[in-house]
Amino acid sequence: MSVIKAIYLIHKKYRKKRLNFPPPKYFTNGFYFFEIETVDGILGYGEISSYVEIKKIKSKIYRNLLPVIKKNKNEIFYLEEKLLKNLRKDNDEVDYSILSAFLQAILDINGKIKKLNSYKLFKHYKKKIKVYASGGVTYEKQNYDSLVDEMIEAKEKKFFGWKFRPSTPHLFTDHHLRIKIKPRIDLEKLIKICRKLRNKAGNDFKLMIDLGCRLNSDLQSLKFLEELSELNFFLIEEPFSPIIKDYSSFKRNSNFSLGESFYKIDEFLKFSKLHCIKYLQPDFNRIPIKKLLDHQNKMKKIIIHNWTHSISFYANINAALILNKCDLVEYNTLKFPNDFNFLKKNFLIKNGFLSLKDKYGLGIELLKNKSFRENKIKIL
C-alpha cells in the first residue's frame, strides 16, 4: 500500500510574451497543479481549472481537502471514495476543481504503481480517439479571412474537423467577462466567413463554431443559427448562456453543445434531456472523472473540452479513452511561444486520431525550462 509523503501546489506562468490573437486565460493567469509524492518516491500530477477564482484556491485546499487527506493519507487507493463522499451541496466550482485535480494526481500515481497507462487500469478502453483542431481566435479589428489558411492547414493535417470563434473585442479578452457582458457579434460579417469557410473546406470536412454564450434569443440570432445548420456545421458550441430556458425553446434536434463550465453531474443530466443538445463537453479539471463514468449512460454523446496542452490535457485524453460515450476530443492548435515546453510530449496525432505513448500513469513528464515562472508551495 502506497502512502502520501508530501503534497505541493505549483503555479506556473508564462514569462511575458506578446500574442497576435486574444490570449486564453491560462496564458495570462498561469495554471495551478498538484504534485503528490508517495513514500516510494512516485510523483502524481493533477491540474486545477484556470477558469476558477484563483484567490480562493489555497484557502479551500486547507479548509476542505486537507482534513480528509490527513485522515486517509495511508490509504491512497481508497482516497478517491473518501473524497467524493465528502462533497457537500454547498461546494462550489473551486472545490470541485481542486478535487478533480487531486484525483487526477491519484489516478496518475495508481498507473505508475501498477506500471500501466492510467486508462488501462479500466476494464474497457480505446487505444486512440478522433481529434479535431481548435483555434480560430481573432481580435475584432482583424480580418476573418486569415482563418481560411488555418482551416485548410487543419484539413491537410487530416484532423477530424476544425473549430473557430467570433472575433473578440480588445476590452473583453477575459472569458468570464465576455459571458457576463455578451459583447455584440457582427453576425452579418460572421456568416460571410462561415460561407467562405464552407466553400473552401468542401462538404465533407467538419466545421465547428464556439459562440461563447454571446447570442441572444432574438430573430437575427435565430436566423444565423438556421444558416449554420444549412451550411452543415457539425457542432455549434454554447450559442447561449447555460440557462435551461434559453435552450428548451428549441423543440427540434440541433447540433448544439455545451458543458465546459459544468462541475456538477446534475447539470449534465438536465441538459441531456433537451432535443437541441447533441453533445456535452466536460473538462476533467472541473468534474471528477468517476462522476462521468458512473452517469454517462444517461447522457448525450461526449466530446471532451481540452483547451490546453498542460497537465489536464493528459487527464482529459485518459478520460476520453475510457468513456464509451466519447469518440472525439479537442486539440488546441494555437501557436504559443515555447508552447508548454515544461512537459515532454508523450502523445501522437496521426490521420485524425490521437493516442498516448506507453508511459506509466497519465503520461506526464515534467522538464526543466526557463519559459515559465514557477512558485512551489508545500501544503502537506
Coordinates of C-alpha atoms in Angstrom, one line a residue:
M1 CA 0.0 0.0 0.0
S2 CA 1.4 3.4 -1.0
V3 CA 1.4 6.3 1.5
I4 CA 1.4 10.0 0.7
K5 CA 4.6 11.6 1.9
A6 CA 4.1 15.2 0.6
I7 CA 1.7 17.4 -1.4
Y8 CA 2.8 20.5 -3.3
L9 CA 0.8 23.2 -5.1
I10 CA 2.7 24.5 -8.1
H11 CA 1.9 27.7 -10.0
K12 CA 3.4 28.1 -13.5
K13 CA 3.1 31.2 -15.5
Y14 CA 4.3 32.2 -18.9
R15 CA 7.0 34.9 -18.9
K16 CA 5.7 38.0 -20.6
K17 CA 5.1 37.4 -24.3
R18 CA 3.1 39.3 -26.9
L19 CA 0.5 37.4 -28.9
N20 CA -1.2 38.5 -32.1
F21 CA -4.5 36.9 -31.0
P22 CA -6.7 37.1 -27.8
P23 CA -4.9 35.2 -25.0
P24 CA -6.6 32.3 -23.3
K25 CA -7.0 32.8 -19.5
Y26 CA -4.3 30.2 -18.7
F27 CA -1.8 32.3 -20.7
T28 CA -2.3 35.4 -18.7
N29 CA -3.0 33.9 -15.2
G30 CA -0.9 30.7 -15.5
F31 CA -2.1 27.5 -14.0
Y32 CA -2.1 25.6 -10.7
F33 CA -1.4 21.9 -10.3
F34 CA -0.8 19.4 -7.6
E35 CA 2.4 17.3 -7.2
I36 CA 1.8 14.4 -4.9
E37 CA 4.8 12.4 -3.7
T38 CA 4.5 9.0 -2.1
V39 CA 6.9 7.4 0.4
D40 CA 8.1 5.2 -2.5
G41 CA 9.2 8.4 -4.5
I42 CA 6.3 8.2 -7.0
L43 CA 5.0 11.5 -8.2
G44 CA 1.5 12.2 -9.4
Y45 CA 0.1 15.4 -11.1
G46 CA -3.3 17.0 -11.5
E47 CA -4.3 20.5 -12.7
I48 CA -6.9 22.9 -11.3
S49 CA -9.1 24.8 -13.9
S50 CA -7.7 28.2 -14.9
Y51 CA -11.3 29.4 -15.0
V52 CA -11.9 29.3 -11.3
E53 CA -11.3 32.1 -8.9
I54 CA -7.6 31.9 -8.1
K55 CA -7.7 33.8 -4.8
K56 CA -9.8 31.0 -3.3
I57 CA -7.7 28.0 -4.2
K58 CA -5.3 27.9 -1.2
S59 CA -7.8 28.6 1.5
K60 CA -10.2 25.9 0.1
I61 CA -7.4 23.4 -0.1
Y62 CA -6.6 23.9 3.6
R63 CA -10.3 24.1 4.7
N64 CA -12.0 21.3 2.6
L65 CA -9.4 19.0 1.1
L66 CA -6.5 18.6 3.6
P67 CA -8.6 17.4 6.6
V68 CA -9.8 14.4 4.6
I69 CA -6.4 13.7 3.2
K70 CA -4.7 13.8 6.6
K71 CA -7.1 11.2 7.9
N72 CA -6.6 8.9 5.0
K73 CA -3.1 9.5 3.6
N74 CA -2.1 5.9 4.4
E75 CA -4.9 4.6 2.2
I76 CA -4.2 6.1 -1.2
F77 CA -6.3 3.6 -3.1
Y78 CA -9.4 4.4 -1.1
L79 CA -8.8 8.1 -1.0
E80 CA -11.0 8.8 -4.1
E81 CA -14.0 7.2 -2.5
K82 CA -13.5 9.1 0.8
L83 CA -13.1 12.5 -1.0
L84 CA -16.1 12.0 -3.2
K85 CA -18.3 11.1 -0.2
N86 CA -17.1 14.3 1.5
L87 CA -18.6 16.5 -1.2
R88 CA -21.4 18.8 0.0
K89 CA -24.3 20.6 -1.7
D90 CA -22.6 24.0 -0.9
N91 CA -19.3 23.1 -2.6
D92 CA -18.6 25.5 -5.4
E93 CA -16.7 25.2 -8.7
V94 CA -13.4 25.9 -6.9
D95 CA -14.0 23.0 -4.5
Y96 CA -14.9 20.7 -7.4
S97 CA -11.9 21.8 -9.5
I98 CA -9.4 21.3 -6.6
L99 CA -10.9 17.8 -6.0
S100 CA -10.8 16.9 -9.7
A101 CA -7.1 17.9 -9.9
F102 CA -6.2 15.9 -6.8
L103 CA -8.0 12.8 -8.2
Q104 CA -6.1 13.3 -11.5
A105 CA -2.9 13.0 -9.5
I106 CA -4.1 9.9 -7.6
L107 CA -5.0 8.3 -11.0
D108 CA -1.5 9.2 -12.2
I109 CA 0.1 7.5 -9.2
N110 CA -2.1 4.4 -9.5
G111 CA -1.0 3.9 -13.1
K112 CA 2.7 4.3 -12.1
I113 CA 2.3 1.9 -9.2
K114 CA 0.8 -0.8 -11.5
K115 CA 3.2 0.2 -14.4
L116 CA 0.4 0.9 -16.8
N117 CA -1.1 3.9 -18.7
S118 CA -3.8 5.1 -16.4
Y119 CA -6.6 4.5 -18.9
K120 CA -5.5 0.8 -19.0
L121 CA -6.5 0.4 -15.3
F122 CA -10.1 0.3 -16.5
K123 CA -11.9 -2.8 -18.0
H124 CA -13.0 -1.1 -21.2
Y125 CA -10.8 1.4 -23.1
K126 CA -9.8 2.6 -26.5
K127 CA -6.2 2.9 -27.7
K128 CA -6.8 6.0 -29.8
I129 CA -9.5 8.7 -30.3
K130 CA -10.6 11.0 -33.1
V131 CA -9.3 14.6 -32.7
Y132 CA -10.4 17.9 -34.1
A133 CA -8.3 21.1 -34.4
S134 CA -9.4 24.0 -32.2
G135 CA -8.2 27.6 -32.8
G136 CA -9.6 30.4 -34.9
V137 CA -9.3 33.3 -32.5
T138 CA -9.0 36.9 -33.7
Y139 CA -9.4 40.4 -32.4
E140 CA -12.4 42.4 -33.5
K141 CA -10.3 44.6 -35.9
Q142 CA -8.6 41.7 -37.5
N143 CA -9.8 40.3 -40.8
Y144 CA -11.6 36.9 -40.6
D145 CA -10.1 35.9 -43.9
S146 CA -6.9 34.9 -42.1
L147 CA -8.8 32.0 -40.7
V148 CA -9.1 30.3 -44.1
D149 CA -5.5 29.2 -44.2
E150 CA -5.7 27.9 -40.7
M151 CA -8.7 25.8 -41.6
I152 CA -7.0 24.5 -44.7
E153 CA -3.9 23.6 -42.7
A154 CA -6.1 21.6 -40.2
K155 CA -7.8 19.8 -43.2
E156 CA -4.4 19.0 -44.8
K157 CA -3.2 17.6 -41.5
K158 CA -6.2 15.2 -41.5
F159 CA -7.8 16.5 -38.4
F160 CA -11.5 15.3 -38.0
G161 CA -12.6 18.9 -38.2
W162 CA -11.8 22.5 -37.2
K163 CA -13.4 24.9 -34.7
F164 CA -13.2 28.7 -34.6
R165 CA -14.7 31.6 -32.6
P166 CA -16.3 35.0 -33.3
S167 CA -13.8 37.9 -33.1
T168 CA -13.1 39.3 -29.6
P169 CA -13.1 43.0 -28.6
H170 CA -9.8 44.1 -27.0
L171 CA -11.7 45.0 -23.8
F172 CA -13.3 41.6 -23.5
T173 CA -10.4 39.1 -23.6
D174 CA -11.5 37.7 -20.2
H175 CA -13.6 34.6 -20.7
H176 CA -16.0 35.3 -17.7
L177 CA -16.4 38.9 -18.6
R178 CA -17.4 38.0 -22.2
I179 CA -20.1 35.6 -20.9
K180 CA -21.4 38.2 -18.4
I181 CA -21.4 41.3 -20.7
K182 CA -22.0 39.4 -24.0
P183 CA -20.3 41.8 -26.4
R184 CA -22.2 42.1 -29.6
I185 CA -21.2 39.9 -32.6
D186 CA -21.4 41.3 -36.1
L187 CA -23.5 38.4 -37.4
E188 CA -23.5 39.5 -41.0
K189 CA -19.7 39.6 -41.0
L190 CA -19.5 36.3 -39.3
I191 CA -21.9 34.4 -41.6
K192 CA -19.9 35.7 -44.6
I193 CA -16.8 34.0 -43.3
C194 CA -18.8 30.8 -42.4
R195 CA -20.0 30.6 -46.0
K196 CA -16.4 31.2 -47.3
L197 CA -15.0 28.5 -45.0
R198 CA -17.6 26.0 -46.1
N199 CA -16.9 26.8 -49.7
K200 CA -13.1 26.3 -49.2
A201 CA -13.5 23.3 -47.0
G202 CA -15.9 21.3 -49.2
N203 CA -18.9 19.4 -47.9
D204 CA -17.1 16.6 -46.1
F205 CA -14.8 18.4 -43.7
K206 CA -16.4 19.1 -40.3
L207 CA -16.7 22.8 -39.4
M208 CA -17.5 23.9 -35.8
I209 CA -18.0 27.2 -34.1
D210 CA -17.8 28.2 -30.4
L211 CA -20.1 31.2 -29.9
G212 CA -19.1 31.6 -26.3
C213 CA -22.6 32.3 -24.9
R214 CA -22.7 35.6 -26.8
L215 CA -26.0 35.2 -28.6
N216 CA -29.5 36.4 -27.5
S217 CA -32.8 34.7 -28.5
D218 CA -33.6 37.4 -31.0
L219 CA -34.7 36.9 -34.6
Q220 CA -31.3 37.8 -36.1
S221 CA -29.6 35.2 -33.9
L222 CA -32.1 32.5 -34.7
K223 CA -31.7 33.2 -38.5
F224 CA -28.0 33.0 -38.0
L225 CA -28.2 29.6 -36.3
E226 CA -30.5 28.3 -39.0
E227 CA -28.0 29.3 -41.7
L228 CA -25.2 27.5 -39.8
S229 CA -27.3 24.3 -39.9
E230 CA -27.8 24.8 -43.7
L231 CA -24.1 25.1 -44.0
N232 CA -23.8 21.7 -42.3
F233 CA -21.9 22.9 -39.2
F234 CA -21.0 19.8 -37.2
L235 CA -21.1 21.5 -33.9
I236 CA -22.5 24.8 -32.6
E237 CA -20.9 25.4 -29.2
E238 CA -22.6 27.5 -26.4
P239 CA -24.8 29.8 -28.5
F240 CA -26.4 31.0 -25.3
S241 CA -25.5 31.0 -21.6
P242 CA -26.1 27.6 -20.0
I243 CA -29.6 28.5 -18.8
I244 CA -32.2 25.8 -19.4
K245 CA -35.0 28.0 -20.6
D246 CA -32.8 29.6 -23.4
Y247 CA -32.3 26.1 -24.9
S248 CA -35.6 24.4 -24.0
S249 CA -37.5 26.7 -26.5
F250 CA -35.7 24.7 -29.4
K251 CA -38.0 21.7 -29.8
R252 CA -36.3 20.2 -32.8
N253 CA -32.9 18.5 -32.9
S254 CA -29.9 20.8 -33.3
N255 CA -26.1 20.5 -33.2
F256 CA -25.8 22.5 -30.0
S257 CA -23.1 21.6 -27.5
L258 CA -22.2 22.9 -24.0
G259 CA -20.7 21.8 -20.7
E260 CA -17.2 23.1 -20.4
S261 CA -18.3 25.2 -17.3
F262 CA -20.3 22.4 -15.6
Y263 CA -18.9 20.9 -12.5
K264 CA -21.9 19.0 -11.1
I265 CA -23.3 15.9 -12.7
D266 CA -26.9 17.2 -12.4
E267 CA -26.1 19.9 -14.9
F268 CA -25.1 17.3 -17.5
L269 CA -28.1 15.2 -16.8
K270 CA -30.5 18.1 -17.0
F271 CA -29.3 19.3 -20.4
S272 CA -29.1 15.8 -21.7
K273 CA -32.9 15.8 -21.7
L274 CA -33.1 18.6 -24.3
H275 CA -33.6 17.7 -28.0
C276 CA -31.5 20.6 -29.2
I277 CA -28.4 19.4 -27.3
K278 CA -26.4 16.9 -29.3
Y279 CA -23.0 16.9 -27.4
L280 CA -21.8 17.5 -23.9
Q281 CA -18.3 18.9 -23.3
P282 CA -16.9 18.1 -19.9
D283 CA -13.4 19.1 -18.8
F284 CA -11.9 16.9 -16.1
N285 CA -10.2 19.7 -14.3
R286 CA -13.7 20.8 -13.3
I287 CA -15.5 17.5 -12.6
P288 CA -14.1 14.2 -11.3
I289 CA -13.7 11.5 -14.0
K290 CA -15.6 9.0 -11.9
K291 CA -18.7 11.2 -11.8
L292 CA -19.0 11.0 -15.6
L293 CA -18.1 7.3 -15.7
D294 CA -21.0 6.5 -13.3
H295 CA -23.6 8.5 -15.2
Q296 CA -22.5 8.5 -18.8
N297 CA -25.2 6.1 -20.0
K298 CA -27.9 8.7 -19.0
M299 CA -26.1 11.5 -21.0
K300 CA -25.8 12.7 -24.6
K301 CA -22.6 12.0 -26.6
I302 CA -19.5 13.4 -25.1
I303 CA -16.8 15.5 -26.8
I304 CA -14.0 16.3 -24.3
H305 CA -13.3 20.0 -23.8
N306 CA -9.5 20.2 -23.9
W307 CA -8.2 23.8 -24.3
T308 CA -4.6 23.5 -23.1
H309 CA -1.6 21.2 -23.6
S310 CA -0.8 21.2 -19.9
I311 CA -1.3 18.7 -17.1
S312 CA -5.1 18.5 -17.6
F313 CA -4.6 17.7 -21.3
Y314 CA -3.3 14.2 -20.3
A315 CA -6.0 13.7 -17.8
N316 CA -8.6 14.6 -20.4
I317 CA -7.2 12.2 -23.0
N318 CA -7.1 9.3 -20.5
A319 CA -10.7 10.1 -19.7
A320 CA -11.7 10.2 -23.4
L321 CA -10.1 6.7 -23.9
I322 CA -12.2 5.2 -21.1
L323 CA -15.6 6.9 -21.7
N324 CA -17.7 4.8 -24.0
K325 CA -19.9 7.8 -24.8
C326 CA -16.9 9.7 -26.1
D327 CA -15.3 9.3 -29.5
L328 CA -13.9 12.8 -30.2
V329 CA -11.6 15.2 -28.3
E330 CA -10.5 18.8 -28.8
Y331 CA -6.9 19.8 -29.6
N332 CA -5.7 23.4 -29.3
T333 CA -3.8 24.4 -32.4
L334 CA -3.0 28.0 -31.4
K335 CA 0.7 28.7 -31.8
F336 CA 2.3 29.9 -28.5
P337 CA 5.9 30.8 -27.9
N338 CA 7.6 27.9 -26.1
D339 CA 4.3 26.1 -26.0
F340 CA 4.1 24.1 -22.8
N341 CA 7.8 23.1 -23.1
F342 CA 7.9 22.2 -19.4
L343 CA 6.2 18.9 -20.4
K344 CA 7.6 16.1 -22.5
K345 CA 5.4 15.4 -25.5
N346 CA 4.0 11.9 -24.8
F347 CA 1.2 11.8 -27.4
L348 CA 0.9 11.3 -31.1
I349 CA -1.6 12.7 -33.6
K350 CA -1.8 10.8 -36.9
N351 CA -4.5 10.6 -39.6
G352 CA -7.1 12.3 -37.4
F353 CA -6.5 10.2 -34.3
L354 CA -4.8 11.0 -31.0
S355 CA -3.0 8.3 -28.9
L356 CA -0.8 8.3 -25.9
K357 CA 2.6 6.8 -25.8
D358 CA 3.2 3.8 -23.5
K359 CA 4.1 5.8 -20.3
Y360 CA 3.1 4.8 -16.8
G361 CA 0.3 6.9 -15.3
L362 CA -1.4 9.7 -17.2
G363 CA 1.7 10.3 -19.4
I364 CA 3.0 13.4 -17.6
E365 CA 6.8 14.1 -17.5
L366 CA 8.0 17.5 -16.3
L367 CA 11.0 19.1 -17.9
K368 CA 13.2 22.0 -16.7
N369 CA 12.8 25.2 -18.7
K370 CA 13.1 29.0 -18.4
S371 CA 10.0 29.9 -20.3
F372 CA 7.8 29.7 -17.3
R373 CA 8.0 31.3 -13.8
E374 CA 7.3 28.8 -11.1
N375 CA 6.1 29.0 -7.5
K376 CA 6.0 25.8 -5.5
I377 CA 4.3 25.6 -2.1
K378 CA 4.3 22.6 0.3
I379 CA 0.8 22.1 1.7
L380 CA 1.4 18.7 3.4

